[in-house]
Every structure is written in structure tokens, then in C-alpha cells.
Amino acid sequence: MIDSLTKNKDKGRRTGHLFVVSAPSGAGKTTLCDAVRKHLPQLVYSVSSTTRSPREGEREGIDYFFVTVEAFEKGINAGQWVEWAKVYDNYYGTSVWFIEDQLKEGRDVLLDIDVQGAGQIVQRYPDAITIFIMAPSLDTLRRRLNERGLDSANVIGKRMCNAENEIACRPMYRYTVVNDHLKTAITHFVSILKGEAK
Ligand code: 5GP
């Protein structure tokens, strides 16, 4: 596949940047990404497709495109996903057409995806700017997951186990943001994006 980052560079046009952010659940990624999007309204957020059910308050086409397993698997065969992964027994994927269109238009795109997806993006777009968000400790992660009250004890156990595997992938990322104090973490995150998007 043609790497649009390279292709547009050759034509001397301003190209979009691809920002990839991953984090174990409970690290505060959603809060951080929402804050960053307010600071950088021109940043385009890539809405993923997933086969998991919507949580309370989640909106179709804004938080996710909620699709059936059948439709998702059809998409795999059709080459619809620039990356995809199975996370907690559900499929998640990013549309290749959406990403390519945005980059060609010179827009910067933010992908909030898991470590498996990030690995696929780095393979395909070596210039992608990768950011890993960490909680200060595993204990903090567990506390945050309990406090947010979204998941059963069984799911929290799975998320904690997954968190350790995800943290092991941190060296793959160009930047790490430790979400200890939210304000400081937002400032750090925004400064990375601003610095790289010049
Ligand atoms: P959640 O179900 O809590 O919204 O997301 C679970 C995990 O799936 C998170 O780590 C999130 O970053 C990841 N995720 C969301 N969308 C995508 C995607 O399009 N591709 C991949 N690989 N992971 C995704």
C-alpha cells in the first residue's frame, strides 16, 4: 500500500500527521484525549468500528460505529481496516479510507487504539507519532477501574491482566505521558502534539 505520508511529502504538500495513542484501561486516556481535542480543535479524531455493545451515553458515529461481527469480518476480507484487533473478545478497527482521505487533505488525525493496532500502524506508517499513556502504578489503575464502576470484578481482573501486557509494549512508543496529575499530563500531551504537528 502507498504510504500517504511519504507520497505527499514527495509532492511538497503539507501532509497530515498520524498520532496514535494507547493506554491500559483506567490510565485516563479518554479524559486526556477529550482535553487534547478541546485544545486542538483542528485535530481529527478517528472514530473506530467495534462489535462491542454501546455503553450508556455512547453515541453511534461519535464514540464508535457499532457493527455486527458479520459486518466486521466482511470488512477484514474487504481490506476495510487499516488496523484491527480483538480486545476483550470484541473486534475494533480503523477505516483505511477515512485515514487515507484525512492525511491526503493535510489533516492531523488522532487514533485511540490498543497496542496491537498501534503495532500495525507503525508497520504501515513508520512516521506515525506514537504516545503511550501510563497511570503512575498498577495499584492506581486498579483503584480507578473500581471507582469508575463500569465493569464487573471479572472484567476488571481481565483488564488488569491485559494492562501488564500493554505496559510491556511501551518501548514501541515514541512518547510516554504519565497521568499522575491530570493538568500536567494534559500540558505534556498537548505539547507533544503541537511540537510534532509543526
Ligand atoms: P473500550 O471498549 O474501553 O472503548 O476500548 C477497549 C480498547 O480498545 C481500548 O484500549 C481502545 O483504545 C481500543 N480500541 C478502540 N478502538 C480501536 C481500534 O479501532 N483499533 C484497535 N486496535 N483498538 C481500538
PDB file of C-alpha atoms and ligand atoms in Angstrom:
ATOM      1  CA  MET A   1       0.000   0.000   0.000  1.00  0.00           C
ATOM      2  CA  ILE A   2       1.156   3.541  -0.693  1.00  0.00           C
ATOM      3  CA  ASP A   3       2.201   5.425   2.390  1.00  0.00           C
ATOM      4  CA  SER A   4       0.372   8.736   2.024  1.00  0.00           C
ATOM      5  CA  LEU A   5       2.753  10.447   4.445  1.00  0.00           C
ATOM      6  CA  THR A   6       5.628   9.769   2.074  1.00  0.00           C
ATOM      7  CA  LYS A   7       3.613  10.306  -1.095  1.00  0.00           C
ATOM      8  CA  ASN A   8       2.522  13.798  -0.145  1.00  0.00           C
ATOM      9  CA  LYS A   9       5.979  14.713   1.080  1.00  0.00           C
ATOM     10  CA  ASP A  10       7.324  13.927  -2.384  1.00  0.00           C
ATOM     11  CA  LYS A  11       4.805  16.346  -3.869  1.00  0.00           C
ATOM     12  CA  GLY A  12       5.956  19.062  -1.449  1.00  0.00           C
ATOM     13  CA  ARG A  13       2.495  19.462   0.081  1.00  0.00           C
ATOM     14  CA  ARG A  14       1.783  19.758   3.800  1.00  0.00           C
ATOM     15  CA  THR A  15       0.823  16.296   4.910  1.00  0.00           C
ATOM     16  CA  GLY A  16      -1.334  15.205   7.767  1.00  0.00           C
ATOM     17  CA  HIS A  17       0.288  13.683  10.806  1.00  0.00           C
ATOM     18  CA  LEU A  18      -0.888  10.470  12.311  1.00  0.00           C
ATOM     19  CA  PHE A  19      -0.964  10.438  16.117  1.00  0.00           C
ATOM     20  CA  VAL A  20      -1.523   7.119  17.818  1.00  0.00           C
ATOM     21  CA  VAL A  21      -2.400   6.964  21.483  1.00  0.00           C
ATOM     22  CA  SER A  22      -2.683   3.804  23.581  1.00  0.00           C
ATOM     23  CA  ALA A  23      -3.094   3.132  27.266  1.00  0.00           C
ATOM     24  CA  PRO A  24      -4.190   0.418  29.636  1.00  0.00           C
ATOM     25  CA  SER A  25      -7.813   0.934  30.696  1.00  0.00           C
ATOM     26  CA  GLY A  26      -8.015   3.161  33.734  1.00  0.00           C
ATOM     27  CA  ALA A  27      -4.976   5.240  32.742  1.00  0.00           C
ATOM     28  CA  GLY A  28      -7.274   8.157  31.900  1.00  0.00           C
ATOM     29  CA  LYS A  29      -6.875   8.074  28.137  1.00  0.00           C
ATOM     30  CA  THR A  30     -10.420   9.167  27.309  1.00  0.00           C
ATOM     31  CA  THR A  31     -10.247  12.142  29.668  1.00  0.00           C
ATOM     32  CA  LEU A  32      -6.851  13.136  28.272  1.00  0.00           C
ATOM     33  CA  CYS A  33      -7.920  12.724  24.645  1.00  0.00           C
ATOM     34  CA  ASP A  34     -11.086  14.791  25.250  1.00  0.00           C
ATOM     35  CA  ALA A  35      -9.000  17.568  26.819  1.00  0.00           C
ATOM     36  CA  VAL A  36      -6.467  17.491  23.997  1.00  0.00           C
ATOM     37  CA  ARG A  37      -9.217  17.697  21.387  1.00  0.00           C
ATOM     38  CA  LYS A  38     -10.524  20.858  23.090  1.00  0.00           C
ATOM     39  CA  HIS A  39      -7.031  22.398  22.938  1.00  0.00           C
ATOM     40  CA  LEU A  40      -6.524  21.360  19.312  1.00  0.00           C
ATOM     41  CA  PRO A  41      -9.925  21.555  17.606  1.00  0.00           C
ATOM     42  CA  GLN A  42      -8.389  21.087  14.156  1.00  0.00           C
ATOM     43  CA  LEU A  43      -7.235  17.598  15.139  1.00  0.00           C
ATOM     44  CA  VAL A  44      -9.452  14.959  13.516  1.00  0.00           C
ATOM     45  CA  TYR A  45     -10.487  12.097  15.763  1.00  0.00           C
ATOM     46  CA  SER A  46     -10.746   8.731  14.057  1.00  0.00           C
ATOM     47  CA  VAL A  47     -13.979   7.029  15.102  1.00  0.00           C
ATOM     48  CA  SER A  48     -13.372   3.280  15.283  1.00  0.00           C
ATOM     49  CA  SER A  49     -15.792   0.500  14.497  1.00  0.00           C
ATOM     50  CA  THR A  50     -16.441  -2.112  17.139  1.00  0.00           C
ATOM     51  CA  THR A  51     -18.555  -5.183  17.705  1.00  0.00           C
ATOM     52  CA  ARG A  52     -18.994  -4.476  21.416  1.00  0.00           C
ATOM     53  CA  SER A  53     -22.321  -3.125  22.678  1.00  0.00           C
ATOM     54  CA  PRO A  54     -22.635   0.602  23.328  1.00  0.00           C
ATOM     55  CA  ARG A  55     -22.158   1.698  26.923  1.00  0.00           C
ATOM     56  CA  GLU A  56     -24.572   4.138  28.479  1.00  0.00           C
ATOM     57  CA  GLY A  57     -24.201   7.555  26.872  1.00  0.00           C
ATOM     58  CA  GLU A  58     -22.151   6.354  23.896  1.00  0.00           C
ATOM     59  CA  ARG A  59     -23.351   7.637  20.537  1.00  0.00           C
ATOM     60  CA  GLU A  60     -23.230   5.929  17.168  1.00  0.00           C
ATOM     61  CA  GLY A  61     -20.734   7.591  14.841  1.00  0.00           C
ATOM     62  CA  ILE A  62     -19.309   9.806  17.601  1.00  0.00           C
ATOM     63  CA  ASP A  63     -17.825   7.369  20.094  1.00  0.00           C
ATOM     64  CA  TYR A  64     -17.835   4.323  17.812  1.00  0.00           C
ATOM     65  CA  PHE A  65     -19.580   2.835  14.844  1.00  0.00           C
ATOM     66  CA  PHE A  66     -21.287  -0.167  16.406  1.00  0.00           C
ATOM     67  CA  VAL A  67     -21.295  -3.027  13.920  1.00  0.00           C
ATOM     68  CA  THR A  68     -22.081  -6.739  13.891  1.00  0.00           C
ATOM     69  CA  VAL A  69     -19.392  -9.423  13.954  1.00  0.00           C
ATOM     70  CA  GLU A  70     -20.508 -10.390  10.453  1.00  0.00           C
ATOM     71  CA  ALA A  71     -20.048  -6.864   9.099  1.00  0.00           C
ATOM     72  CA  PHE A  72     -16.683  -6.510  10.817  1.00  0.00           C
ATOM     73  CA  GLU A  73     -15.368  -9.782   9.417  1.00  0.00           C
ATOM     74  CA  LYS A  74     -16.604  -8.821   5.972  1.00  0.00           C
ATOM     75  CA  GLY A  75     -14.578  -5.629   6.404  1.00  0.00           C
ATOM     76  CA  ILE A  76     -11.460  -7.671   7.203  1.00  0.00           C
ATOM     77  CA  ASN A  77     -11.821  -9.604   3.956  1.00  0.00           C
ATOM     78  CA  ALA A  78     -12.506  -6.407   2.000  1.00  0.00           C
ATOM     79  CA  GLY A  79      -9.378  -4.685   3.368  1.00  0.00           C
ATOM     80  CA  GLN A  80     -11.545  -2.055   5.052  1.00  0.00           C
ATOM     81  CA  TRP A  81      -9.401  -1.770   8.191  1.00  0.00           C
ATOM     82  CA  VAL A  82      -6.009  -0.078   8.228  1.00  0.00           C
ATOM     83  CA  GLU A  83      -5.552  -1.931  11.505  1.00  0.00           C
ATOM     84  CA  TRP A  84      -7.814  -4.117  13.589  1.00  0.00           C
ATOM     85  CA  ALA A  85      -7.624  -6.180  16.740  1.00  0.00           C
ATOM     86  CA  LYS A  86      -9.649  -8.295  19.093  1.00  0.00           C
ATOM     87  CA  VAL A  87      -9.712  -6.694  22.536  1.00  0.00           C
ATOM     88  CA  TYR A  88     -11.662  -8.314  25.391  1.00  0.00           C
ATOM     89  CA  ASP A  89     -13.421 -10.647  22.907  1.00  0.00           C
ATOM     90  CA  ASN A  90     -14.627  -7.795  20.713  1.00  0.00           C
ATOM     91  CA  TYR A  91     -13.356  -6.566  17.382  1.00  0.00           C
ATOM     92  CA  TYR A  92     -12.103  -2.998  16.962  1.00  0.00           C
ATOM     93  CA  GLY A  93     -10.886  -1.445  13.721  1.00  0.00           C
ATOM     94  CA  THR A  94      -9.925   1.783  11.976  1.00  0.00           C
ATOM     95  CA  SER A  95     -11.166   2.618   8.490  1.00  0.00           C
ATOM     96  CA  VAL A  96      -8.367   2.746   5.929  1.00  0.00           C
ATOM     97  CA  TRP A  97     -10.333   5.078   3.654  1.00  0.00           C
ATOM     98  CA  PHE A  98     -11.005   7.579   6.396  1.00  0.00           C
ATOM     99  CA  ILE A  99      -7.357   7.747   7.443  1.00  0.00           C
ATOM    100  CA  GLU A 100      -6.035   7.990   3.887  1.00  0.00           C
ATOM    101  CA  ASP A 101      -8.522  10.744   2.961  1.00  0.00           C
ATOM    102  CA  GLN A 102      -7.706  12.847   6.014  1.00  0.00           C
ATOM    103  CA  LEU A 103      -3.943  12.552   5.563  1.00  0.00           C
ATOM    104  CA  LYS A 104      -4.199  13.425   1.878  1.00  0.00           C
ATOM    105  CA  GLU A 105      -6.180  16.533   2.824  1.00  0.00           C
ATOM    106  CA  GLY A 106      -3.307  17.508   5.139  1.00  0.00           C
ATOM    107  CA  ARG A 107      -5.296  16.969   8.322  1.00  0.00           C
ATOM    108  CA  ASP A 108      -3.768  15.640  11.525  1.00  0.00           C
ATOM    109  CA  VAL A 109      -5.524  12.547  12.813  1.00  0.00           C
ATOM    110  CA  LEU A 110      -5.677  11.081  16.311  1.00  0.00           C
ATOM    111  CA  LEU A 111      -6.137   7.329  16.711  1.00  0.00           C
ATOM    112  CA  ASP A 112      -7.092   5.953  20.112  1.00  0.00           C
ATOM    113  CA  ILE A 113      -6.282   2.279  19.682  1.00  0.00           C
ATOM    114  CA  ASP A 114      -4.802  -0.654  21.580  1.00  0.00           C
ATOM    115  CA  VAL A 115      -1.188  -1.855  21.434  1.00  0.00           C
ATOM    116  CA  GLN A 116      -1.880  -4.488  18.751  1.00  0.00           C
ATOM    117  CA  GLY A 117      -3.382  -1.859  16.449  1.00  0.00           C
ATOM    118  CA  ALA A 118      -0.563   0.582  17.201  1.00  0.00           C
ATOM    119  CA  GLY A 119       1.961  -2.056  16.091  1.00  0.00           C
ATOM    120  CA  GLN A 120       0.133  -2.450  12.775  1.00  0.00           C
ATOM    121  CA  ILE A 121       0.025   1.325  12.244  1.00  0.00           C
ATOM    122  CA  VAL A 122       3.750   1.692  12.904  1.00  0.00           C
ATOM    123  CA  GLN A 123       4.465  -1.009  10.327  1.00  0.00           C
ATOM    124  CA  ARG A 124       2.334   0.716   7.733  1.00  0.00           C
ATOM    125  CA  TYR A 125       3.131   4.333   8.628  1.00  0.00           C
ATOM    126  CA  PRO A 126       6.634   4.462  10.120  1.00  0.00           C
ATOM    127  CA  ASP A 127       6.306   8.249  10.577  1.00  0.00           C
ATOM    128  CA  ALA A 128       3.289   7.893  12.864  1.00  0.00           C
ATOM    129  CA  ILE A 129       3.769   9.615  16.208  1.00  0.00           C
ATOM    130  CA  THR A 130       3.018   7.176  18.998  1.00  0.00           C
ATOM    131  CA  ILE A 131       2.141   8.138  22.549  1.00  0.00           C
ATOM    132  CA  PHE A 132       1.645   5.789  25.476  1.00  0.00           C
ATOM    133  CA  ILE A 133      -0.347   6.941  28.482  1.00  0.00           C
ATOM    134  CA  MET A 134       0.520   5.396  31.830  1.00  0.00           C
ATOM    135  CA  ALA A 135      -1.079   5.536  35.227  1.00  0.00           C
ATOM    136  CA  PRO A 136       1.521   6.138  37.952  1.00  0.00           C
ATOM    137  CA  SER A 137       1.191   2.492  39.147  1.00  0.00           C
ATOM    138  CA  LEU A 138      -0.803  -0.718  38.714  1.00  0.00           C
ATOM    139  CA  ASP A 139      -2.472  -0.063  42.082  1.00  0.00           C
ATOM    140  CA  THR A 140      -3.693   3.298  40.816  1.00  0.00           C
ATOM    141  CA  LEU A 141      -5.040   1.585  37.703  1.00  0.00           C
ATOM    142  CA  ARG A 142      -6.961  -0.967  39.769  1.00  0.00           C
ATOM    143  CA  ARG A 143      -8.380   1.765  42.009  1.00  0.00           C
ATOM    144  CA  ARG A 144      -9.502   3.861  39.026  1.00  0.00           C
ATOM    145  CA  LEU A 145     -11.186   0.872  37.366  1.00  0.00           C
ATOM    146  CA  ASN A 146     -13.053   0.108  40.617  1.00  0.00           C
ATOM    147  CA  GLU A 147     -14.027   3.723  41.154  1.00  0.00           C
ATOM    148  CA  ARG A 148     -15.415   4.313  37.679  1.00  0.00           C
ATOM    149  CA  GLY A 149     -17.844   1.443  38.286  1.00  0.00           C
ATOM    150  CA  LEU A 150     -18.224   0.488  34.626  1.00  0.00           C
ATOM    151  CA  ASP A 151     -17.060  -3.116  34.846  1.00  0.00           C
ATOM    152  CA  SER A 152     -17.701  -6.263  36.877  1.00  0.00           C
ATOM    153  CA  ALA A 153     -14.934  -7.706  39.094  1.00  0.00           C
ATOM    154  CA  ASN A 154     -14.337 -10.349  36.443  1.00  0.00           C
ATOM    155  CA  VAL A 155     -13.848  -7.746  33.684  1.00  0.00           C
ATOM    156  CA  ILE A 156     -11.607  -5.641  35.954  1.00  0.00           C
ATOM    157  CA  GLY A 157      -9.457  -8.739  36.519  1.00  0.00           C
ATOM    158  CA  LYS A 158      -9.153  -9.194  32.757  1.00  0.00           C
ATOM    159  CA  ARG A 159      -8.331  -5.512  32.249  1.00  0.00           C
ATOM    160  CA  MET A 160      -5.592  -5.653  34.909  1.00  0.00           C
ATOM    161  CA  CYS A 161      -4.055  -8.719  33.300  1.00  0.00           C
ATOM    162  CA  ASN A 162      -4.199  -7.027  29.910  1.00  0.00           C
ATOM    163  CA  ALA A 163      -2.701  -3.835  31.389  1.00  0.00           C
ATOM    164  CA  GLU A 164       0.504  -5.656  32.301  1.00  0.00           C
ATOM    165  CA  ASN A 165       0.869  -6.955  28.731  1.00  0.00           C
ATOM    166  CA  GLU A 166       0.172  -3.489  27.328  1.00  0.00           C
ATOM    167  CA  ILE A 167       2.713  -1.818  29.607  1.00  0.00           C
ATOM    168  CA  ALA A 168       5.300  -4.288  28.289  1.00  0.00           C
ATOM    169  CA  CYS A 169       4.736  -2.738  24.810  1.00  0.00           C
ATOM    170  CA  ARG A 170       5.612   0.762  25.989  1.00  0.00           C
ATOM    171  CA  PRO A 171       9.110   0.761  24.376  1.00  0.00           C
ATOM    172  CA  MET A 172       7.402   0.645  20.957  1.00  0.00           C
ATOM    173  CA  TYR A 173       6.045   4.178  21.573  1.00  0.00           C
ATOM    174  CA  ARG A 174       7.898   7.386  20.872  1.00  0.00           C
ATOM    175  CA  TYR A 175       6.485   9.266  23.876  1.00  0.00           C
ATOM    176  CA  THR A 176       5.144   8.379  27.300  1.00  0.00           C
ATOM    177  CA  VAL A 177       2.753  10.581  29.235  1.00  0.00           C
ATOM    178  CA  VAL A 178       2.309   9.674  32.904  1.00  0.00           C
ATOM    179  CA  ASN A 179      -1.166  10.609  34.037  1.00  0.00           C
ATOM    180  CA  ASP A 180      -0.480  11.368  37.664  1.00  0.00           C
ATOM    181  CA  HIS A 181      -1.738  14.947  37.841  1.00  0.00           C
ATOM    182  CA  LEU A 182      -4.321  15.494  35.113  1.00  0.00           C
ATOM    183  CA  LYS A 183      -3.401  19.111  34.355  1.00  0.00           C
ATOM    184  CA  THR A 184       0.297  18.298  33.984  1.00  0.00           C
ATOM    185  CA  ALA A 185      -0.495  15.287  31.805  1.00  0.00           C
ATOM    186  CA  ILE A 186      -2.730  17.387  29.523  1.00  0.00           C
ATOM    187  CA  THR A 187       0.003  20.029  29.165  1.00  0.00           C
ATOM    188  CA  HIS A 188       2.563  17.344  28.300  1.00  0.00           C
ATOM    189  CA  PHE A 189       0.257  15.632  25.805  1.00  0.00           C
ATOM    190  CA  VAL A 190      -0.675  18.920  24.079  1.00  0.00           C
ATOM    191  CA  SER A 191       2.982  19.991  23.885  1.00  0.00           C
ATOM    192  CA  ILE A 192       3.891  16.723  22.139  1.00  0.00           C
ATOM    193  CA  LEU A 193       1.139  17.160  19.555  1.00  0.00           C
ATOM    194  CA  LYS A 194       1.899  20.832  18.961  1.00  0.00           C
ATOM    195  CA  GLY A 195       5.623  20.169  18.672  1.00  0.00           C
ATOM    196  CA  GLU A 196       5.183  17.317  16.205  1.00  0.00           C
ATOM    197  CA  ALA A 197       2.425  18.933  14.133  1.00  0.00           C
ATOM    198  CA  LYS A 198       4.511  21.959  13.096  1.00  0.00           C
TER     199      LYS A 198
HETATM  200  P1  5GP B   1     -13.277   0.369  25.025  1.00  0.00           P
HETATM  201  O1  5GP B   1     -14.135  -0.814  24.740  1.00  0.00           O
HETATM  202  O2  5GP B   1     -12.985   0.508  26.500  1.00  0.00           O
HETATM  203  O3  5GP B   1     -13.825   1.638  24.412  1.00  0.00           O
HETATM  204  O4  5GP B   1     -11.877   0.136  24.310  1.00  0.00           O
HETATM  205  C1  5GP B   1     -11.124  -1.003  24.603  1.00  0.00           C
HETATM  206  C2  5GP B   1      -9.772  -0.888  23.936  1.00  0.00           C
HETATM  207  O5  5GP B   1      -9.921  -0.938  22.518  1.00  0.00           O
HETATM  208  C3  5GP B   1      -9.031   0.405  24.237  1.00  0.00           C
HETATM  209  O6  5GP B   1      -7.686   0.084  24.514  1.00  0.00           O
HETATM  210  C4  5GP B   1      -9.127   1.181  22.945  1.00  0.00           C
HETATM  211  O7  5GP B   1      -8.019   2.045  22.757  1.00  0.00           O
HETATM  212  C5  5GP B   1      -9.105   0.053  21.935  1.00  0.00           C
HETATM  213  N1  5GP B   1      -9.630   0.467  20.637  1.00  0.00           N
HETATM  214  C6  5GP B   1     -10.617   1.329  20.364  1.00  0.00           C
HETATM  215  N2  5GP B   1     -10.772   1.468  19.047  1.00  0.00           N
HETATM  216  C7  5GP B   1      -9.830   0.691  18.460  1.00  0.00           C
HETATM  217  C8  5GP B   1      -9.454   0.422  17.103  1.00  0.00           C
HETATM  218  O8  5GP B   1     -10.016   0.925  16.137  1.00  0.00           O
HETATM  219  N3  5GP B   1      -8.436  -0.455  16.911  1.00  0.00           N
HETATM  220  C9  5GP B   1      -7.777  -1.045  17.946  1.00  0.00           C
HETATM  221  N4  5GP B   1      -6.769  -1.861  17.634  1.00  0.00           N
HETATM  222  N5  5GP B   1      -8.096  -0.821  19.219  1.00  0.00           N
HETATM  223  C10 5GP B   1      -9.111   0.035  19.482  1.00  0.00           C
END
